[in-house]
Amino acid sequence: MDCSVEGKVAFADGNSYHFATVDAALAFAACVKSSGNPAQCAATHGSTSRVKLEDVQAQEEAERREDDGPAP
């Protein structure tokens, strides 16, 4: 499973996982890449919070379709 880290935040499976230290975030990423289980890795490495990421591109496309609706 793909996982990336920026500072104390790791991104995996459509979520951001926040950690108290960069080392914890890096350990989480290594765990996710080897096990493929972000929830278990987050608990193991002390994630302080998890945030579901929004699909901004899909939202923008949906808004565009609404704006381009049938002409009156």
PDB file of C-alpha atoms in Angstrom:
ATOM      1  CA  MET A   1       0.000   0.000   0.000  1.00  0.00           C
ATOM      2  CA  ASP A   2       1.251   3.479  -0.822  1.00  0.00           C
ATOM      3  CA  CYS A   3       2.015   5.877   2.031  1.00  0.00           C
ATOM      4  CA  SER A   4       3.715   9.269   2.057  1.00  0.00           C
ATOM      5  CA  VAL A   5       4.967  11.446   4.910  1.00  0.00           C
ATOM      6  CA  GLU A   6       5.202  15.216   5.241  1.00  0.00           C
ATOM      7  CA  GLY A   7       6.586  16.234   8.617  1.00  0.00           C
ATOM      8  CA  LYS A   8       4.429  14.758  11.382  1.00  0.00           C
ATOM      9  CA  VAL A   9       1.614  13.785   8.985  1.00  0.00           C
ATOM     10  CA  ALA A  10       1.361  10.585   6.957  1.00  0.00           C
ATOM     11  CA  PHE A  11      -1.066   9.957   4.112  1.00  0.00           C
ATOM     12  CA  ALA A  12      -2.483   6.504   3.381  1.00  0.00           C
ATOM     13  CA  ASP A  13      -5.741   4.970   2.187  1.00  0.00           C
ATOM     14  CA  GLY A  14      -7.501   8.331   1.649  1.00  0.00           C
ATOM     15  CA  ASN A  15      -6.739   9.576   5.160  1.00  0.00           C
ATOM     16  CA  SER A  16      -4.163  11.729   6.864  1.00  0.00           C
ATOM     17  CA  TYR A  17      -2.698  10.356  10.092  1.00  0.00           C
ATOM     18  CA  HIS A  18      -1.163  12.838  12.524  1.00  0.00           C
ATOM     19  CA  PHE A  19       1.688  11.965  14.906  1.00  0.00           C
ATOM     20  CA  ALA A  20       3.544  13.675  17.755  1.00  0.00           C
ATOM     21  CA  THR A  21       6.932  13.194  16.076  1.00  0.00           C
ATOM     22  CA  VAL A  22       8.370  12.822  12.593  1.00  0.00           C
ATOM     23  CA  ASP A  23       9.946   9.521  13.664  1.00  0.00           C
ATOM     24  CA  ALA A  24       6.513   8.126  14.580  1.00  0.00           C
ATOM     25  CA  ALA A  25       5.116   9.198  11.193  1.00  0.00           C
ATOM     26  CA  LEU A  26       8.032   7.525   9.394  1.00  0.00           C
ATOM     27  CA  ALA A  27       7.600   4.336  11.448  1.00  0.00           C
ATOM     28  CA  PHE A  28       3.886   4.368  10.566  1.00  0.00           C
ATOM     29  CA  ALA A  29       4.713   4.683   6.857  1.00  0.00           C
ATOM     30  CA  ALA A  30       7.140   1.762   7.021  1.00  0.00           C
ATOM     31  CA  CYS A  31       4.521  -0.308   8.842  1.00  0.00           C
ATOM     32  CA  VAL A  32       1.823   0.512   6.266  1.00  0.00           C
ATOM     33  CA  LYS A  33       4.102  -0.353   3.356  1.00  0.00           C
ATOM     34  CA  SER A  34       4.944  -3.741   4.865  1.00  0.00           C
ATOM     35  CA  SER A  35       1.585  -4.728   6.379  1.00  0.00           C
ATOM     36  CA  GLY A  36      -0.983  -2.811   4.305  1.00  0.00           C
ATOM     37  CA  ASN A  37      -3.049  -2.160   7.445  1.00  0.00           C
ATOM     38  CA  PRO A  38      -3.114   1.595   8.226  1.00  0.00           C
ATOM     39  CA  ALA A  39      -5.556   1.304  11.143  1.00  0.00           C
ATOM     40  CA  GLN A  40      -3.397  -1.184  13.021  1.00  0.00           C
ATOM     41  CA  CYS A  41      -0.210   0.763  12.232  1.00  0.00           C
ATOM     42  CA  ALA A  42      -1.810   4.006  13.450  1.00  0.00           C
ATOM     43  CA  ALA A  43      -2.636   2.388  16.792  1.00  0.00           C
ATOM     44  CA  THR A  44       0.809   0.814  17.070  1.00  0.00           C
ATOM     45  CA  HIS A  45       2.694   4.043  16.359  1.00  0.00           C
ATOM     46  CA  GLY A  46       0.528   6.448  18.375  1.00  0.00           C
ATOM     47  CA  SER A  47      -1.475   8.380  15.799  1.00  0.00           C
ATOM     48  CA  THR A  48      -3.018  11.404  17.517  1.00  0.00           C
ATOM     49  CA  SER A  49      -5.761  11.868  14.909  1.00  0.00           C
ATOM     50  CA  ARG A  50      -7.044  10.642  11.557  1.00  0.00           C
ATOM     51  CA  VAL A  51      -8.750  12.855   8.987  1.00  0.00           C
ATOM     52  CA  LYS A  52     -10.607  11.590   5.899  1.00  0.00           C
ATOM     53  CA  LEU A  53      -9.276  13.419   2.848  1.00  0.00           C
ATOM     54  CA  GLU A  54     -11.766  14.948   0.446  1.00  0.00           C
ATOM     55  CA  ASP A  55     -11.681  14.197  -3.254  1.00  0.00           C
ATOM     56  CA  VAL A  56     -11.457  17.815  -4.373  1.00  0.00           C
ATOM     57  CA  GLN A  57     -11.258  16.974  -8.070  1.00  0.00           C
ATOM     58  CA  ALA A  58     -14.482  14.928  -7.932  1.00  0.00           C
ATOM     59  CA  GLN A  59     -16.243  17.723  -6.037  1.00  0.00           C
ATOM     60  CA  GLU A  60     -15.135  20.322  -8.588  1.00  0.00           C
ATOM     61  CA  GLU A  61     -16.323  18.144 -11.474  1.00  0.00           C
ATOM     62  CA  ALA A  62     -19.714  17.646  -9.800  1.00  0.00           C
ATOM     63  CA  GLU A  63     -20.058  21.410  -9.291  1.00  0.00           C
ATOM     64  CA  ARG A  64     -19.095  22.019 -12.924  1.00  0.00           C
ATOM     65  CA  ARG A  65     -21.779  19.572 -14.097  1.00  0.00           C
ATOM     66  CA  GLU A  66     -24.349  21.393 -11.948  1.00  0.00           C
ATOM     67  CA  ASP A  67     -23.259  24.744 -13.400  1.00  0.00           C
ATOM     68  CA  ASP A  68     -23.381  23.360 -16.962  1.00  0.00           C
ATOM     69  CA  GLY A  69     -26.884  21.966 -16.483  1.00  0.00           C
ATOM     70  CA  PRO A  70     -29.547  22.206 -19.191  1.00  0.00           C
ATOM     71  CA  ALA A  71     -30.119  25.710 -20.508  1.00  0.00           C
ATOM     72  CA  PRO A  72     -33.601  27.152 -19.830  1.00  0.00           C
TER      73      PRO A  72
END
